[in-house]
Tab-separated table of C-alpha atoms in Angstrom:
chain	number	residue	atom	x	y	z
A	14	MET	CA	0.004	-0.298	0.106
A	15	ASP	CA	1.707	3.019	-0.855
A	16	LEU	CA	1.142	6.847	0.824
A	17	GLN	CA	-1.764	7.809	-0.981
A	18	ASP	CA	-3.649	4.717	-0.593
A	19	VAL	CA	-3.183	4.742	3.206
A	20	VAL	CA	-4.405	8.640	2.997
A	21	SER	CA	-7.475	7.534	1.584
A	22	ALA	CA	-7.817	4.697	3.985
A	23	GLY	CA	-10.248	4.406	6.959
A	24	VAL	CA	-10.036	5.582	10.421
A	25	LEU	CA	-9.453	1.302	11.353
A	26	GLU	CA	-6.720	0.790	8.877
A	27	GLN	CA	-4.944	4.101	9.460
A	28	ARG	CA	-5.141	3.175	13.136
A	29	GLU	CA	-3.503	-0.155	12.515
A	30	LEU	CA	-0.818	1.005	10.097
A	31	LEU	CA	0.185	3.339	12.645
A	32	GLU	CA	0.345	0.957	15.794
A	33	GLN	CA	2.240	-1.285	13.359
A	34	GLY	CA	5.148	1.133	12.864
A	35	VAL	CA	4.289	0.827	8.892
A	36	LEU	CA	4.264	4.547	8.746
A	37	SER	CA	4.695	7.597	11.504
A	38	ALA	CA	1.869	9.910	12.257
A	39	GLN	CA	4.448	12.727	10.644
A	40	GLU	CA	4.351	10.958	7.402
A	41	LEU	CA	0.274	10.487	7.450
A	42	VAL	CA	-0.130	13.924	8.453
A	43	ALA	CA	2.199	15.812	5.602
A	44	ALA	CA	0.612	13.404	3.038
A	45	THR	CA	-2.865	14.375	4.296
A	46	LEU	CA	-2.391	18.005	4.243
A	47	THR	CA	-0.836	17.435	0.601
A	48	GLY	CA	-3.792	16.077	-0.831
A	49	ILE	CA	-5.905	18.574	0.859
A	50	ASP	CA	-4.060	21.247	-0.924
A	51	ALA	CA	-4.207	19.316	-4.021
A	52	ALA	CA	-8.149	19.319	-3.735
A	53	LYS	CA	-8.794	22.641	-3.334
A	54	ASP	CA	-11.390	22.699	-6.217
A	55	LEU	CA	-13.958	20.702	-4.164
A	56	ASN	CA	-14.023	23.537	-1.658
A	57	ALA	CA	-14.455	21.277	1.264
A	58	PHE	CA	-12.032	23.224	3.779
A	59	THR	CA	-12.251	27.072	5.129
A	60	GLN	CA	-9.174	26.804	7.133
A	61	ILE	CA	-6.369	24.608	6.990
A	62	ARG	CA	-3.779	23.695	10.080
A	63	HIS	CA	-0.515	23.070	8.114
A	64	GLU	CA	2.037	24.282	10.736
A	65	GLN	CA	-0.185	23.158	13.759
A	66	ALA	CA	-1.248	19.540	12.251
A	67	ARG	CA	2.204	18.915	11.743
A	68	ALA	CA	3.700	19.889	15.034
A	69	GLU	CA	0.675	17.835	16.743
A	70	ALA	CA	1.891	14.818	14.421
A	71	ILE	CA	5.652	15.017	16.162
A	72	GLU	CA	4.234	15.118	19.272
A	73	ARG	CA	1.813	12.011	18.710
A	74	ASP	CA	5.024	10.241	17.169
A	75	ARG	CA	6.360	10.992	20.744
A	76	GLU	CA	3.581	9.982	22.980
A	77	ARG	CA	3.946	6.323	20.856
A	78	ALA	CA	7.318	6.307	21.617
A	79	ALA	CA	6.719	6.363	25.360
A	80	GLY	CA	3.648	3.841	25.325
A	81	ASN	CA	1.115	6.156	25.377
A	82	ALA	CA	-1.204	6.027	22.687
A	83	GLY	CA	-5.111	6.388	22.631
A	84	PRO	CA	-7.352	4.887	20.016
A	85	LEU	CA	-7.192	7.413	17.529
A	86	HIS	CA	-3.475	8.379	17.861
A	87	GLY	CA	-1.891	9.768	14.854
A	88	VAL	CA	-5.406	9.762	13.070
A	89	PRO	CA	-6.111	13.062	11.170
A	90	ILE	CA	-9.427	14.561	11.344
A	91	ALA	CA	-11.337	17.429	9.960
A	92	ILE	CA	-14.102	19.287	11.851
A	93	LYS	CA	-17.194	21.272	10.666
A	94	ASP	CA	-17.074	25.173	11.215
A	95	GLU	CA	-19.674	25.479	13.623
A	96	ILE	CA	-17.084	23.850	16.261
A	97	ASP	CA	-14.637	25.160	18.145
A	98	VAL	CA	-10.896	24.540	17.781
A	99	ALA	CA	-8.700	26.699	19.781
A	100	GLY	CA	-6.562	29.002	17.305
A	101	LEU	CA	-9.230	28.776	14.940
A	102	VAL	CA	-12.083	31.570	13.649
A	103	THR	CA	-15.723	29.668	14.345
A	104	THR	CA	-17.227	30.989	11.527
A	105	PHE	CA	-20.249	29.171	11.447
A	106	GLY	CA	-19.939	29.703	7.950
A	107	THR	CA	-20.341	33.264	7.786
A	108	ARG	CA	-17.815	36.049	7.537
A	109	ALA	CA	-18.992	37.664	10.891
A	110	ASN	CA	-17.023	36.224	13.064
A	111	SER	CA	-13.323	37.127	12.983
A	112	THR	CA	-11.439	36.097	16.321
A	113	PRO	CA	-10.131	32.792	16.892
A	114	ALA	CA	-11.568	30.341	19.627
A	115	LYS	CA	-9.857	30.286	22.986
A	116	ALA	CA	-10.469	26.760	23.902
A	117	ASP	CA	-11.591	23.895	22.016
A	118	ALA	CA	-14.959	22.728	22.216
A	119	GLU	CA	-15.697	19.272	24.416
A	120	VAL	CA	-15.770	16.911	21.375
A	121	VAL	CA	-12.422	18.110	19.879
A	122	ARG	CA	-11.014	17.998	23.312
A	123	ARG	CA	-11.887	14.273	23.247
A	124	LEU	CA	-10.633	14.050	20.027
A	125	ARG	CA	-7.066	15.421	21.138
A	126	ALA	CA	-7.510	13.250	24.317
A	127	ALA	CA	-7.755	10.248	21.843
A	128	GLY	CA	-4.863	11.004	20.071
A	129	ALA	CA	-6.484	12.421	17.006
A	130	VAL	CA	-4.878	15.330	14.648
A	131	ILE	CA	-7.161	17.796	13.643
A	132	VAL	CA	-6.175	19.219	9.963
A	133	GLY	CA	-8.676	22.058	9.536
A	134	LYS	CA	-12.339	23.150	9.466
A	135	THR	CA	-14.518	21.826	6.890
A	136	THR	CA	-17.330	24.251	4.633
A	137	MET	CA	-20.916	24.892	5.597
A	138	PRO	CA	-23.556	27.115	3.978
A	139	GLU	CA	-24.027	29.945	6.613
A	140	PHE	CA	-25.590	28.738	10.385
A	141	GLY	CA	-26.110	25.208	8.443
A	142	GLN	CA	-29.410	26.402	7.397
A	143	TRP	CA	-29.786	24.884	4.152
A	144	PRO	CA	-28.795	21.167	2.752
A	145	PHE	CA	-26.952	22.588	0.196
A	146	THR	CA	-23.154	23.843	1.143
A	147	GLU	CA	-22.872	27.087	-0.896
A	148	SER	CA	-22.495	30.631	0.127
A	149	SER	CA	-20.942	33.854	-0.883
A	150	THR	CA	-18.776	33.974	1.837
A	151	TYR	CA	-17.223	30.284	0.830
A	152	GLY	CA	-18.596	29.860	-2.287
A	153	VAL	CA	-19.343	26.192	-3.561
A	154	THR	CA	-18.676	22.786	-2.443
A	155	ARG	CA	-18.690	20.156	-4.956
A	156	ASN	CA	-19.400	16.525	-4.819
A	157	PRO	CA	-16.559	14.100	-5.367
A	158	TRP	CA	-18.759	12.192	-7.447
A	159	ASP	CA	-19.790	14.526	-10.082
A	160	ARG	CA	-18.129	18.028	-9.621
A	161	ASN	CA	-21.641	19.948	-10.757
A	162	ARG	CA	-23.690	18.117	-8.103
A	163	THR	CA	-24.067	19.599	-4.546
A	164	THR	CA	-22.477	17.520	-1.691
A	165	GLY	CA	-25.975	18.455	0.094
A	166	GLY	CA	-25.222	19.973	3.386
A	167	SER	CA	-25.066	21.135	5.725
A	168	SER	CA	-22.082	19.150	6.458
A	169	GLY	CA	-20.952	19.484	3.182
A	170	GLY	CA	-17.297	19.942	3.636
A	171	SER	CA	-17.112	17.249	5.733
A	172	ALA	CA	-18.722	14.938	3.321
A	173	ALA	CA	-16.543	15.975	0.840
A	174	ALA	CA	-13.280	15.618	2.630
A	175	VAL	CA	-14.209	12.132	3.691
A	176	ALA	CA	-15.965	11.014	0.278
A	177	ALA	CA	-12.741	12.282	-1.897
A	178	GLY	CA	-10.576	10.263	0.475
A	179	LEU	CA	-9.003	13.614	1.972
A	180	VAL	CA	-9.246	12.382	5.380
A	181	PRO	CA	-10.876	9.188	7.092
A	182	VAL	CA	-13.239	11.078	9.325
A	183	ALA	CA	-14.971	14.548	9.710
A	184	ILE	CA	-17.273	15.814	12.428
A	185	GLY	CA	-20.235	17.315	11.215
A	186	SER	CA	-23.784	18.309	12.893
A	187	ASP	CA	-27.242	17.302	12.152
A	188	GLY	CA	-30.172	19.914	13.088
A	189	GLY	CA	-32.635	18.446	10.211
A	190	GLY	CA	-30.482	16.118	8.448
A	191	SER	CA	-27.283	17.724	7.942
A	192	ILE	CA	-25.160	14.463	8.525
A	193	ARG	CA	-27.435	11.955	6.619
A	194	ILE	CA	-27.994	14.349	3.826
A	195	PRO	CA	-24.237	14.409	2.799
A	196	SER	CA	-23.756	11.287	3.475
A	197	ALA	CA	-26.328	10.199	0.841
A	198	CYS	CA	-25.420	12.827	-1.393
A	199	CYS	CA	-21.816	11.489	-1.012
A	200	GLY	CA	-21.720	7.555	-0.474
A	201	LEU	CA	-20.891	7.651	3.295
A	202	PHE	CA	-22.225	6.500	6.414
A	203	GLY	CA	-23.498	8.946	8.619
A	204	LEU	CA	-25.287	8.068	12.097
A	205	LYS	CA	-27.269	11.095	13.569
A	206	PRO	CA	-27.325	9.963	16.964
A	207	GLN	CA	-29.739	10.026	19.995
A	208	ARG	CA	-30.485	13.416	21.123
A	209	GLY	CA	-28.108	14.115	24.197
A	210	ARG	CA	-25.694	11.244	23.084
A	211	VAL	CA	-22.469	13.914	22.172
A	212	PRO	CA	-22.088	17.146	23.792
A	213	VAL	CA	-22.223	20.581	22.190
A	214	ALA	CA	-20.341	22.392	24.974
A	215	PRO	CA	-19.253	25.140	24.817
A	216	PHE	CA	-22.909	25.880	23.803
A	217	GLU	CA	-25.852	25.637	25.196
A	218	HIS	CA	-27.706	23.592	22.240
A	219	LEU	CA	-27.378	23.479	18.651
A	220	TRP	CA	-30.664	24.586	17.168
A	221	TRP	CA	-32.254	23.882	20.868
A	222	SER	CA	-33.361	20.319	20.780
A	223	LEU	CA	-32.688	19.870	17.269
A	224	GLY	CA	-28.739	20.068	16.699
A	225	VAL	CA	-26.616	17.132	17.300
A	226	THR	CA	-23.003	15.994	16.740
A	227	GLY	CA	-21.457	13.189	14.821
A	228	PRO	CA	-19.068	11.493	12.446
A	229	LEU	CA	-19.192	11.074	8.596
A	230	THR	CA	-17.176	8.054	7.685
A	231	ARG	CA	-16.869	5.794	4.874
A	232	GLY	CA	-17.611	2.866	6.768
A	233	VAL	CA	-19.624	1.699	9.880
A	234	LEU	CA	-16.761	0.685	12.029
A	235	ASP	CA	-15.212	4.105	11.549
A	236	SER	CA	-17.831	5.622	12.910
A	237	ALA	CA	-18.505	3.370	15.511
A	238	ILE	CA	-14.785	4.020	16.570
A	239	VAL	CA	-14.804	7.518	16.325
A	240	TYR	CA	-18.337	7.651	18.144
A	241	ASP	CA	-16.737	5.549	21.348
A	242	VAL	CA	-14.344	8.307	21.676
A	243	ILE	CA	-16.731	11.310	21.594
A	244	ARG	CA	-20.084	10.361	23.283
A	245	GLY	CA	-20.788	10.663	26.898
A	246	ASN	CA	-22.628	13.301	28.749
A	247	ALA	CA	-20.545	16.292	30.133
A	248	PRO	CA	-21.384	18.888	32.966
A	249	GLY	CA	-23.771	21.201	32.021
A	250	ASP	CA	-25.209	19.211	29.157
A	251	ARG	CA	-28.910	20.431	28.998
A	252	PHE	CA	-29.911	16.929	26.959
A	253	THR	CA	-28.368	13.660	28.146
A	254	ALA	CA	-28.821	10.070	27.120
A	255	PRO	CA	-28.348	7.076	29.270
A	256	ASP	CA	-25.173	5.384	28.645
A	257	PRO	CA	-25.557	2.649	25.532
A	258	VAL	CA	-26.246	-1.344	26.496
A	259	MET	CA	-22.350	-2.048	25.187
A	260	SER	CA	-19.966	0.228	23.138
A	261	PHE	CA	-20.537	1.438	19.775
A	262	GLU	CA	-17.496	-0.713	18.131
A	263	GLN	CA	-19.069	-3.737	19.869
A	264	ALA	CA	-22.316	-3.300	17.871
A	265	ALA	CA	-20.574	-2.901	14.790
A	266	ARG	CA	-18.623	-5.914	15.285
A	267	GLN	CA	-20.907	-8.272	16.862
A	268	ALA	CA	-22.963	-11.026	14.456
A	269	GLY	CA	-26.550	-9.841	16.053
A	270	THR	CA	-29.770	-11.757	16.277
A	271	PRO	CA	-32.435	-11.497	13.723
A	272	LEU	CA	-34.613	-8.443	13.965
A	273	ARG	CA	-38.366	-6.968	13.071
A	274	ILE	CA	-37.469	-4.553	10.576
A	275	GLY	CA	-40.576	-2.351	9.005
A	276	TYR	CA	-39.784	-0.488	5.651
A	277	SER	CA	-41.703	2.395	4.143
A	278	THR	CA	-41.420	4.544	1.442
A	279	LYS	CA	-44.184	7.115	2.151
A	280	SER	CA	-42.735	10.548	2.522
A	281	PRO	CA	-43.566	12.339	5.305
A	282	SER	CA	-44.298	15.503	3.621
A	283	ALA	CA	-47.217	15.690	0.852
A	284	LEU	CA	-44.539	18.325	-1.182
A	285	ALA	CA	-42.011	15.420	-1.711
A	286	LYS	CA	-42.742	12.092	-3.443
A	287	PRO	CA	-39.863	9.863	-3.602
A	288	ASP	CA	-37.836	9.476	-6.736
A	289	PRO	CA	-38.372	6.289	-8.200
A	290	GLU	CA	-34.438	5.093	-7.438
A	291	HIS	CA	-35.062	5.462	-3.726
A	292	VAL	CA	-38.432	3.466	-3.587
A	293	ARG	CA	-36.229	0.622	-5.423
A	294	ALA	CA	-33.198	1.022	-3.078
A	295	VAL	CA	-35.515	0.571	0.145
A	296	HIS	CA	-36.931	-2.525	-1.684
A	297	ASP	CA	-33.595	-3.849	-2.532
A	298	THR	CA	-32.254	-3.509	0.694
A	299	ALA	CA	-35.403	-4.667	2.331
A	300	LYS	CA	-34.967	-7.884	0.184
A	301	LEU	CA	-31.187	-8.054	1.442
A	302	LEU	CA	-32.105	-7.894	4.863
A	303	ALA	CA	-34.528	-10.650	4.752
A	304	ASP	CA	-31.553	-12.665	2.991
A	305	LEU	CA	-29.565	-11.736	6.483
A	306	GLY	CA	-32.165	-13.459	8.020
A	307	HIS	CA	-34.696	-11.002	9.718
A	308	SER	CA	-37.933	-10.542	9.563
A	309	VAL	CA	-39.111	-7.602	7.043
A	310	PHE	CA	-42.563	-6.250	6.508
A	311	GLU	CA	-43.902	-2.971	4.772
A	312	VAL	CA	-45.508	-0.820	7.363
A	313	ASP	CA	-47.352	2.623	7.619
A	314	PRO	CA	-45.510	4.922	10.070
A	315	HIS	CA	-48.776	7.397	10.192
A	316	TYR	CA	-45.946	10.225	10.569
A	317	PRO	CA	-47.189	12.997	12.643
A	318	GLU	CA	-46.961	16.578	11.468
A	319	SER	CA	-43.723	18.142	12.887
A	320	LEU	CA	-43.073	21.421	11.523
A	321	GLN	CA	-44.851	23.069	14.072
A	322	ALA	CA	-42.215	21.896	16.589
A	323	PHE	CA	-39.273	22.439	14.088
A	324	PHE	CA	-39.546	25.878	12.518
A	325	PRO	CA	-39.779	27.656	16.083
A	326	GLN	CA	-36.218	25.457	16.778
A	327	PHE	CA	-34.895	26.662	13.210
A	328	PHE	CA	-35.646	30.369	13.627
A	329	GLY	CA	-34.569	30.636	17.083
A	330	GLY	CA	-31.560	28.370	16.479
A	331	VAL	CA	-30.375	30.643	13.614
A	332	ARG	CA	-31.532	34.412	15.562
A	333	ASP	CA	-29.674	32.531	18.430
A	334	GLU	CA	-26.328	32.142	16.964
A	335	ALA	CA	-26.470	35.713	14.794
A	336	GLU	CA	-27.146	37.284	17.992
A	337	HIS	CA	-23.512	35.825	18.721
A	338	VAL	CA	-21.374	36.890	15.838
A	339	GLU	CA	-18.706	39.530	16.182
A	340	HIS	CA	-19.609	41.407	12.902
A	341	PRO	CA	-23.446	40.893	12.116
A	342	GLU	CA	-23.702	43.563	9.562
A	343	ARG	CA	-21.391	40.963	7.220
A	344	LEU	CA	-24.311	37.949	7.321
A	345	GLU	CA	-26.051	37.162	4.054
A	346	ARG	CA	-28.830	39.001	2.554
A	347	ARG	CA	-30.533	35.722	2.977
A	348	THR	CA	-29.434	35.146	6.463
A	349	ARG	CA	-31.068	38.681	7.431
A	350	GLN	CA	-34.401	38.075	5.955
A	351	THR	CA	-34.608	34.495	8.037
A	352	ILE	CA	-33.783	36.421	11.011
A	353	ALA	CA	-36.728	38.921	10.380
A	354	MET	CA	-38.612	36.173	9.436
A	355	GLY	CA	-38.059	34.685	12.920
A	356	THR	CA	-38.774	37.476	15.234
A	357	TRP	CA	-41.557	35.579	16.877
A	358	ALA	CA	-39.319	32.543	17.523
A	359	ARG	CA	-38.571	34.265	20.864
A	360	ARG	CA	-37.613	31.799	23.831
A	361	PRO	CA	-41.123	30.923	25.437
A	362	VAL	CA	-42.209	29.820	21.906
A	363	VAL	CA	-38.908	27.754	21.237
A	364	GLU	CA	-39.558	26.205	24.589
A	365	TRP	CA	-43.107	25.232	23.561
A	366	ALA	CA	-41.748	23.820	20.363
A	367	ILE	CA	-39.093	21.517	22.362
A	368	ARG	CA	-42.600	19.857	24.561
A	369	GLN	CA	-43.944	19.690	21.215
A	370	GLY	CA	-41.383	17.416	20.264
A	371	GLU	CA	-41.249	15.597	23.039
A	372	ALA	CA	-44.593	14.596	22.631
A	373	LEU	CA	-44.370	14.052	19.114
A	374	ALA	CA	-41.535	11.410	20.188
A	375	HIS	CA	-44.406	9.438	22.062
A	376	LYS	CA	-46.320	8.951	19.301
A	377	VAL	CA	-43.604	7.766	16.934
A	378	ASP	CA	-42.449	5.247	19.260
A	379	ARG	CA	-45.322	3.513	18.540
A	380	VAL	CA	-43.946	2.401	15.117
A	381	PHE	CA	-41.312	0.637	17.643
A	382	ALA	CA	-43.758	-1.324	19.276
A	383	ASP	CA	-44.077	-3.739	16.131
A	384	CYS	CA	-40.600	-3.319	14.468
A	385	ASP	CA	-36.786	-2.928	16.137
A	386	LEU	CA	-36.048	-0.565	12.814
A	387	LEU	CA	-37.679	1.697	10.308
A	388	LEU	CA	-35.916	1.170	6.976
A	389	THR	CA	-37.045	4.607	4.761
A	390	PRO	CA	-35.176	6.369	1.700
A	391	THR	CA	-33.070	9.480	3.074
A	392	LEU	CA	-33.762	11.692	0.343
A	393	ALA	CA	-37.082	12.366	-1.876
A	394	GLY	CA	-35.336	13.750	-4.966
A	395	ARG	CA	-31.685	13.007	-6.309
A	396	PRO	CA	-28.547	15.633	-5.575
A	397	PRO	CA	-29.335	18.378	-7.614
A	398	ARG	CA	-27.079	20.461	-9.337
A	399	ILE	CA	-25.036	22.835	-7.695
A	400	GLY	CA	-26.913	26.715	-7.441
A	401	ALA	CA	-29.625	25.557	-5.789
A	402	LEU	CA	-29.232	28.700	-3.843
A	403	ASP	CA	-28.470	31.216	-6.678
A	404	GLY	CA	-30.797	34.339	-5.928
A	405	ALA	CA	-32.904	32.503	-3.588
A	406	SER	CA	-34.790	34.073	-0.875
A	407	THR	CA	-35.267	32.404	2.784
A	408	VAL	CA	-38.701	30.967	1.419
A	409	ARG	CA	-37.345	29.778	-2.004
A	410	ALA	CA	-34.747	28.341	-0.547
A	411	GLN	CA	-37.025	26.407	2.063
A	412	ILE	CA	-38.876	24.998	-0.831
A	413	ARG	CA	-35.664	24.303	-3.163
A	414	SER	CA	-34.877	22.016	0.409
A	415	ILE	CA	-37.845	19.990	0.644
A	416	PRO	CA	-36.915	17.038	-1.264
A	417	LEU	CA	-33.485	16.644	0.336
A	418	VAL	CA	-34.851	17.012	3.804
A	419	ALA	CA	-38.314	15.200	3.922
A	420	TYR	CA	-37.222	11.930	5.090
A	421	THR	CA	-34.586	13.371	7.876
A	422	THR	CA	-36.271	16.535	9.968
A	423	LEU	CA	-38.769	14.566	11.639
A	424	TRP	CA	-36.037	12.788	13.745
A	425	ASN	CA	-34.447	15.521	14.689
A	426	VAL	CA	-37.830	17.017	16.153
A	427	THR	CA	-38.223	13.409	18.205
A	428	GLY	CA	-34.743	12.807	19.297
A	429	HIS	CA	-34.362	9.694	17.812
A	430	PRO	CA	-31.380	8.274	16.162
A	431	ALA	CA	-31.267	8.050	12.675
A	432	ALA	CA	-28.454	7.061	9.853
A	433	SER	CA	-27.948	7.276	6.063
A	434	LEU	CA	-26.436	4.100	4.518
A	435	PRO	CA	-25.046	3.911	1.109
A	436	ALA	CA	-27.130	1.617	-1.118
A	437	GLY	CA	-25.772	1.304	-4.475
A	438	ILE	CA	-25.521	3.490	-7.466
A	439	ALA	CA	-28.279	5.391	-9.144
A	440	ALA	CA	-28.383	5.346	-13.091
A	441	ASP	CA	-27.149	9.241	-12.843
A	442	GLY	CA	-24.325	7.613	-11.581
A	443	LEU	CA	-24.070	9.215	-8.019
A	444	PRO	CA	-24.936	7.052	-4.395
A	445	LEU	CA	-27.831	6.155	-3.722
A	446	ALA	CA	-29.152	5.703	-0.073
A	447	VAL	CA	-31.560	4.399	2.573
A	448	GLN	CA	-32.337	5.569	6.250
A	449	LEU	CA	-32.230	3.434	9.066
A	450	VAL	CA	-34.525	4.832	12.118
A	451	GLY	CA	-34.010	3.320	15.620
A	452	PRO	CA	-36.016	3.713	18.664
A	453	SER	CA	-34.594	6.066	21.145
A	454	ASN	CA	-31.263	4.946	22.413
A	455	GLY	CA	-30.892	2.221	19.875
A	456	GLU	CA	-27.858	3.346	18.111
A	457	THR	CA	-26.183	0.093	18.499
A	458	THR	CA	-29.162	-1.606	17.278
A	459	ILE	CA	-28.559	0.546	13.512
A	460	LEU	CA	-24.541	0.335	14.079
A	461	THR	CA	-25.256	-3.527	13.934
A	462	VAL	CA	-27.660	-3.773	11.117
A	463	ALA	CA	-25.610	-1.185	9.167
A	464	ALA	CA	-22.580	-3.188	9.286
A	465	GLN	CA	-24.192	-6.533	7.738
A	466	LEU	CA	-25.451	-4.205	4.869
A	467	GLU	CA	-22.124	-3.258	4.383
A	468	GLN	CA	-20.562	-6.687	4.537
A	469	ALA	CA	-23.257	-7.907	2.384
A	470	ARG	CA	-23.116	-4.620	0.197
A	471	PRO	CA	-19.561	-3.069	-0.335
A	472	HIS	CA	-20.008	1.010	-0.156
A	473	ALA	CA	-18.398	2.330	-3.889
A	474	ARG	CA	-16.234	4.958	-3.599
A	475	PRO	CA	-16.054	7.661	-6.089
A	476	ALA	CA	-13.577	7.298	-9.464
A	477	GLY	CA	-10.385	9.154	-9.159
């Protein structure tokens, strides 16, 4: 395996090669930075830590020589640009901040404690409002499968970086599908964890109860390894989750037992009809699950209306983030429209919406009385061409977003874990994806089944 193959390998492969002494952290990080610089046309990164990452790699090699190595020791990782990395500006995809963060976010602190090397910050739309990674500040992030197509969003830079093999893992966040949508567009595995599974400190919240943090990876086991590093409650967390029944890595490695898996291609939104390719992907995956020994049957989830709980938190979340930027006059015109439209989304309304979401979670739990997991499309529409936000107002941008968010937002409102996983290639040459949704605190079940599917149907990668 040459060095470029190592750079484009997954977390587990890189970790094993580093442990075996096949290469050093310095060599891996230097090659990673070279690859990132060579792929600037993707626009996956907003900030690159050339000198700092190399210095950290030297320290990681010293630590390993001293017998002190963590589970991610020497592995290069990228961070979405709404998560604090000490010494870098947390832009939220805007040009409205200019002062570097003084300390790492709790997630970044845990990654560093596990030995990871932070190589840079990834591109996102302003405040993560849209499932398209496009902005007037940072331009368009391009899909490695087809550079004329969107990566999805809002963790689009993270998805592009991983899909292109620039890093084995990138941290994203998901407030309405922002891990799962770009994972679907770019052929990755992306698990939105249970609400409260991963701390969001130093922030009080990410869009109140909607937003969670997690990795985008090419493989299920890689995701599980990273989650075992970053999960767990922290002091001051408003939302918390109980410890899982086993480690995420153990869940991804175990054979598992036959489960009841319900599937549905019904759209939660009357405004979005699933693409026939996505319907086929669900049916093909249902057949594969049955072949793997699971009891698989069609269900009607009776999706409840969730926008009354989603929109107050969406508008309230954007308004809250905008209130904390240093130069609000630099915000995009469309973001200023969002802020003006959301003047009603003040704290009492947001708190009401959170309670509404909790009530909806109890309604949705009825689905899991009859099945252990729910299988659906991840997206209604195919990844559109870039430029979806060109000239669009907030209202028009929301309308254009519907085909991408139709199947994902409900699970942010209710807090349930849900993952997007690859399901082959469509006629347009872009990846297909399906979504597995679990009951509350059901990430381990999702990981076990996702790993089974991955083994039976290996994930494809973009050419070049």
